[in-house]
Amino acid sequence: MDLTSLPGFRDFYPEQMALRDHVFTVWREVAGRYGFVEYDGPPLEPLDLYVRKSGEEIVGQLYRFTDQGGREVALRPEMTPSFARMVGARAGGMPKPIRWYSIPQLFRYERPQKGRLREHFQLNLDIVGEAGELSDAEIIAAAIDMLRAFGLSSEEFVARISDRELIGGLLAAHGVAPEAMGAAFAALDKLDRESPEWVCGRLEEAGVSERSARELLGIPELDLPALLGRVGDDPATLEAGERLRRVFDHLESFGLGAFVRFDPSLVRGLAYYTGTVFELWDRRGEFRAICGGGRYDRLLAAVGGPDLPALGFGMGDVVLSELLKARGLVPEQPAAIQDFVICVTDEQRPAALGVVHALRDRGRRVAYDFAGRSVGRQFKAANQVGAERTIVLGPDELSRGEAVVREMSTGEEKSVPLGSILSD
Amino acid sequence: MDLTSLPGFRDFYPEQMALRDHVFTVWREVAGRYGFVEYDGPPLEPLDLYVRKSGEEIVGQLYRFTDQGGREVALRPEMTPSFARMVGARAGGMPKPIRWYSIPQLFRYERPQKGRLREHFQLNLDIVGEAGELSDAEIIAAAIDMLRAFGLSSEEFVARISDRELIGGLLAAHGVAPEAMGAAFAALDKLDRESPEWVCGRLEEAGVSERSARELLGIPELDLPALLGRVGDDPATLEAGERLRRVFDHLESFGLGAFVRFDPSLVRGLAYYTGTVFELWDRRGEFRAICGGGRYDRLLAAVGGPDLPALGFGMGDVVLSELLKARGLVPEQPAAIQDFVICVTDEQRPAALGVVHALRDRGRRVAYDFAGRSVGRQFKAANQVGAERTIVLGPDELSRGEAVVREMSTGEEKSVPLGSILSD
C-alpha cells in the first residue's frame, strides 16, 4: 500500500479509538453533572467567520479553499465563532446562564510536534449570560473535575489561576500605558522561556522604567495579598483582586483547594480574555498545558454574536491522552466478545443462530464460526477473540433442549437448559 | 448576526444533538452485540485515495483543494478507501474475520435536498476475511437489528435482498455480453423510476433481444425459485442462487424472516459489489433507502488494500433521523438538571457549594444560582431548568445538619439529614 494518511492526521485503530471513546465518555459524564448540554457545528464554515475574530494573520494556519460554489471556506480551527453564531441565534429565548459544551475536531496547518497535530478533538465548555465570579469558580471546578474523573489527583496536576484585569492594573501601576498593554502581557507570558534581560527589554519598550521592570520580574513569586499591595489604588484593579479572592474561596468551598494556585505570571496568549484566566498543568511539567480558559465578556459581541458575558475552557485530546498513558490511567478494554456459540455439527446451525440472535437481543456481545470448522478450531477461535464463555450445541444436548456452557477463564463446564441461558 | 453556516451543513443545537447522540448510541450498542469494534480515520485525506477507487468523475463532487504544503487533498466523501488503507496495514496480524465499524462524517458537494445534505454521518460496518454466506446473513441481520433497536418493526421496514452474480447470470442468459453488463444493470436499476419502454430500449442497446428485454421487465415479480428457472445452466449462476437461498435460510434461523424479501430488481448503483446486495426501506415508501450494502470481494485489493473478501453496509443519519421523527420514535430527553441547590441567605453558600460538589461527585446532575437571588427566584430558576428536586439550605436546618428536599413534580417537601442526601 503506497498511500498513507496526511502528516499530522491520525488513524484511530480500535485500541486508539477505545481511548478516544474513554476520553469523550468521561468529558460527557462530567459535563452532564455540571448541567451542560452538548451541541455541535459544521467542521466547514465560511472563512469570514474566522477572519472576523482573529484577523487575517490566522489565515496562514487555516485549511482554507474556495468551494465549487465559489464560497471562501475553511475547516474550523476553533469552536468559538460557530458557538457565538449558534448561541446568538437562540440566546434571546433561553434562560440564563446558558451551559453548552461540544467536542469538535479542529484543524490547523502547523508543524506537527509532540502534543500538537494538524487535527485534534477539543472539549469546549462555556457558560453564557453570567457575570458573577461564582461562575468563574464553577468553570474551573468543572475543568478540575474532568481530570479527577480520569483518576488524576491533586499531586499530579494543578490549576494555575490569575485575572487579566488584575495583572493589567499591576502593569498600569508600573507605568504601562493602555496601548502598550498587549506587548507587556506578551513579555510576561515569556517569563518561563526567555531570559530576565529579554523580558525587561520588552517591558521597557512598553514604557516600564528599568526599576519597575526588575520589580515585575518577581511577580511569579507573589501570593495574592502581596500582589494586591503593589497594584496601587485603582478601584477596578482592587475589585478584580477581591473578585479573584472570592473565586479561590468558592473553589475551597467546593473542596478543591488542593488543586488550585494563584499564578500571576499566567496571562494566556489570547487577547480576548477580560477577567479570570486559568490553565491546568501536570505538576511534573512533562507536558504542555492540559486545558486553558477564562472569562471573555466582550468576545461574543465582537464576532457578531450576542452581547453577553461569557467564560469557558478548551481541553484537547492529544496532551490529555499522552498524560493518561504516561500515568497508567488508560482503562483496560472489556472483551469484544462475551459469548461464542459453537456447533458440534452443521445440523445444529439453525438452532445455534436462534440462540445467537436471542443472546444479542438481550444485549450480549456474541460471535460464532462462519465457516463450519471443527469443534476444536471453533474453541480456538473463541479463545482468539477473548470470549468469556462458550455455548456448545451438540446433537444430544440439543435434543434435550440443553447446551454445554464453558467459562473460558476457569474451564468449568456444565450442561444447562437453553431457556436459562436466554434468561439469566 | 449576518453570518450563516454553509448550505447543506447542519448546526446541531442541543435537542438535535440529543437525537444524533441517540442514533450513535444505538448504532454502537448493536454493533457491539455483533462483536464489532470501532475505528476512525482522518476526515481529510490525499485526493488520490478517492480518485484511485472511483476515477476522475468523483472529483466533481469532492470538497478538494491544495493544502499549504502543496498536497492535493479532499474531505472524505466515503469511508471505504480509508478503511482499506487501515485494514491493509494490519490485516496480516489479525484473526479473521475482522469486524470493524465507524461513524464518520462524510462530505459531498451535491445539491442539498430532502434526505441529502453536503455532510452526513454514516455508520460503516464491515466484515473482512470471510467468504461464506453466513457472513452475508450476519451483516444483513446486523442492519435489521439496528432498526429494530430504534423501535421499528417488520411492519415498518423491509430488507430487500438480491445477488449481483445471480442477476448477472440471468442477464447473460438473456444475451447480455460481459462488456454490456454494467449498462444492463444500470437499466434494471431504473425500473421503478423509468417507463418500461425506456428500460427495454437500454437493455436492447446492451445486446438483449426485444423478447428477452420484455421478459426481463417482469423480474421484480419473480420469487427466487421462479427466477432460478430462468437463469439457464451456468454453474456459477446456479451456485449464486443456492447461496442466496442459504442466506435467506440463515436469516430465518435468526428469527428475522418477517424483515426480508427477495427483490431481483435491486442491483444497487455501485459497480464494486460481487455477490449479495441489500437495502433497507420503510414500507410506506416515504423515504430514500435507509441503508445499503453487500459483498465486495475484490474492492479492497483494487483500492490498494489487502486481497481479502469483504462485505458491509452504510447507514446514514439523515434519512434515519427523519424516519424516527416521522414515526414518533425520538426518545424524550432526561432533564439536564436533577438537583437544584438553593441558599436561603448568602451565609449558606460555602456549605451549599460543598453539597453541590459532593452530589456531582456521586454522578448527580446539579445546578444552583450564581447570583445570590431570592429564594423565590431560585425556585423559579429550578423550575425553568426542569430540576427533579430542590435541596434548600437555610440557617436553621443547616445548624441541625439538615436540608429541605422538595420533589418538584409533587411539591412534596421534607427535612432530611445532609448525610442522607449524599448517600442515598
PDB file of N, CA, C and O in Angstrom, chain A residues 41 94 113 122 126 190 208 249 271 273 281 376 400 413:
ATOM      1  N   GLY A  41     -21.336  22.137  15.693  1.00  0.00           N
ATOM      2  CA  GLY A  41     -21.495  22.952  14.492  1.00  0.00           C
ATOM      3  C   GLY A  41     -20.809  22.258  13.330  1.00  0.00           C
ATOM      4  O   GLY A  41     -20.282  21.157  13.495  1.00  0.00           O
ATOM      5  N   MET A  94     -33.627  31.895  25.656  1.00  0.00           N
ATOM      6  CA  MET A  94     -33.161  30.857  26.576  1.00  0.00           C
ATOM      7  C   MET A  94     -32.911  31.399  27.970  1.00  0.00           C
ATOM      8  O   MET A  94     -32.383  32.495  28.129  1.00  0.00           O
ATOM      9  N   GLN A 113       4.228  18.272  15.991  1.00  0.00           N
ATOM     10  CA  GLN A 113       5.241  18.029  17.014  1.00  0.00           C
ATOM     11  C   GLN A 113       4.559  17.382  18.205  1.00  0.00           C
ATOM     12  O   GLN A 113       3.353  17.178  18.188  1.00  0.00           O
ATOM     13  N   GLN A 122     -11.295  18.752  20.734  1.00  0.00           N
ATOM     14  CA  GLN A 122     -11.186  19.660  21.874  1.00  0.00           C
ATOM     15  C   GLN A 122     -12.543  19.823  22.549  1.00  0.00           C
ATOM     16  O   GLN A 122     -13.499  20.269  21.924  1.00  0.00           O
ATOM     17  N   ASP A 126     -18.680  26.102  27.921  1.00  0.00           N
ATOM     18  CA  ASP A 126     -18.861  27.539  28.124  1.00  0.00           C
ATOM     19  C   ASP A 126     -20.155  27.867  28.858  1.00  0.00           C
ATOM     20  O   ASP A 126     -21.164  27.190  28.687  1.00  0.00           O
ATOM     21  N   LYS A 190       6.277  35.329  28.463  1.00  0.00           N
ATOM     22  CA  LYS A 190       7.520  34.648  28.080  1.00  0.00           C
ATOM     23  C   LYS A 190       8.456  34.408  29.260  1.00  0.00           C
ATOM     24  O   LYS A 190       9.568  33.914  29.079  1.00  0.00           O
ATOM     25  N   VAL A 208       7.787  50.742  30.606  1.00  0.00           N
ATOM     26  CA  VAL A 208       8.067  50.488  32.016  1.00  0.00           C
ATOM     27  C   VAL A 208       9.504  50.937  32.319  1.00  0.00           C
ATOM     28  O   VAL A 208      10.410  50.692  31.519  1.00  0.00           O
ATOM     29  N   ASP A 249     -12.007  31.367  47.225  1.00  0.00           N
ATOM     30  CA  ASP A 249     -12.876  30.937  48.336  1.00  0.00           C
ATOM     31  C   ASP A 249     -13.909  29.910  47.870  1.00  0.00           C
ATOM     32  O   ASP A 249     -14.155  28.897  48.538  1.00  0.00           O
ATOM     33  N   ALA A 271      -5.811  37.481  23.329  1.00  0.00           N
ATOM     34  CA  ALA A 271      -6.090  38.857  23.743  1.00  0.00           C
ATOM     35  C   ALA A 271      -7.508  39.045  24.248  1.00  0.00           C
ATOM     36  O   ALA A 271      -7.819  40.052  24.867  1.00  0.00           O
ATOM     37  N   TYR A 273      -9.399  37.598  26.565  1.00  0.00           N
ATOM     38  CA  TYR A 273      -9.810  37.364  27.954  1.00  0.00           C
ATOM     39  C   TYR A 273      -9.959  38.687  28.701  1.00  0.00           C
ATOM     40  O   TYR A 273      -9.154  39.590  28.544  1.00  0.00           O
ATOM     41  N   TRP A 281      -2.087  22.197  34.537  1.00  0.00           N
ATOM     42  CA  TRP A 281      -0.752  21.666  34.192  1.00  0.00           C
ATOM     43  C   TRP A 281      -0.471  20.424  35.021  1.00  0.00           C
ATOM     44  O   TRP A 281      -0.843  20.356  36.191  1.00  0.00           O
ATOM     45  N   GLY A 376     -12.811 -28.180  17.729  1.00  0.00           N
ATOM     46  CA  GLY A 376     -11.532 -27.717  18.267  1.00  0.00           C
ATOM     47  C   GLY A 376     -11.151 -26.348  17.716  1.00  0.00           C
ATOM     48  O   GLY A 376     -10.721 -25.466  18.464  1.00  0.00           O
ATOM     49  N   ARG A 400     -32.255 -32.568  24.145  1.00  0.00           N
ATOM     50  CA  ARG A 400     -32.824 -32.386  25.492  1.00  0.00           C
ATOM     51  C   ARG A 400     -33.122 -30.920  25.783  1.00  0.00           C
ATOM     52  O   ARG A 400     -33.452 -30.552  26.916  1.00  0.00           O
ATOM     53  N   GLU A 413     -17.218 -26.416  33.041  1.00  0.00           N
ATOM     54  CA  GLU A 413     -18.273 -26.708  32.075  1.00  0.00           C
ATOM     55  C   GLU A 413     -19.512 -27.242  32.767  1.00  0.00           C
ATOM     56  O   GLU A 413     -19.396 -28.028  33.708  1.00  0.00           O
TER      57      GLU A 413
END
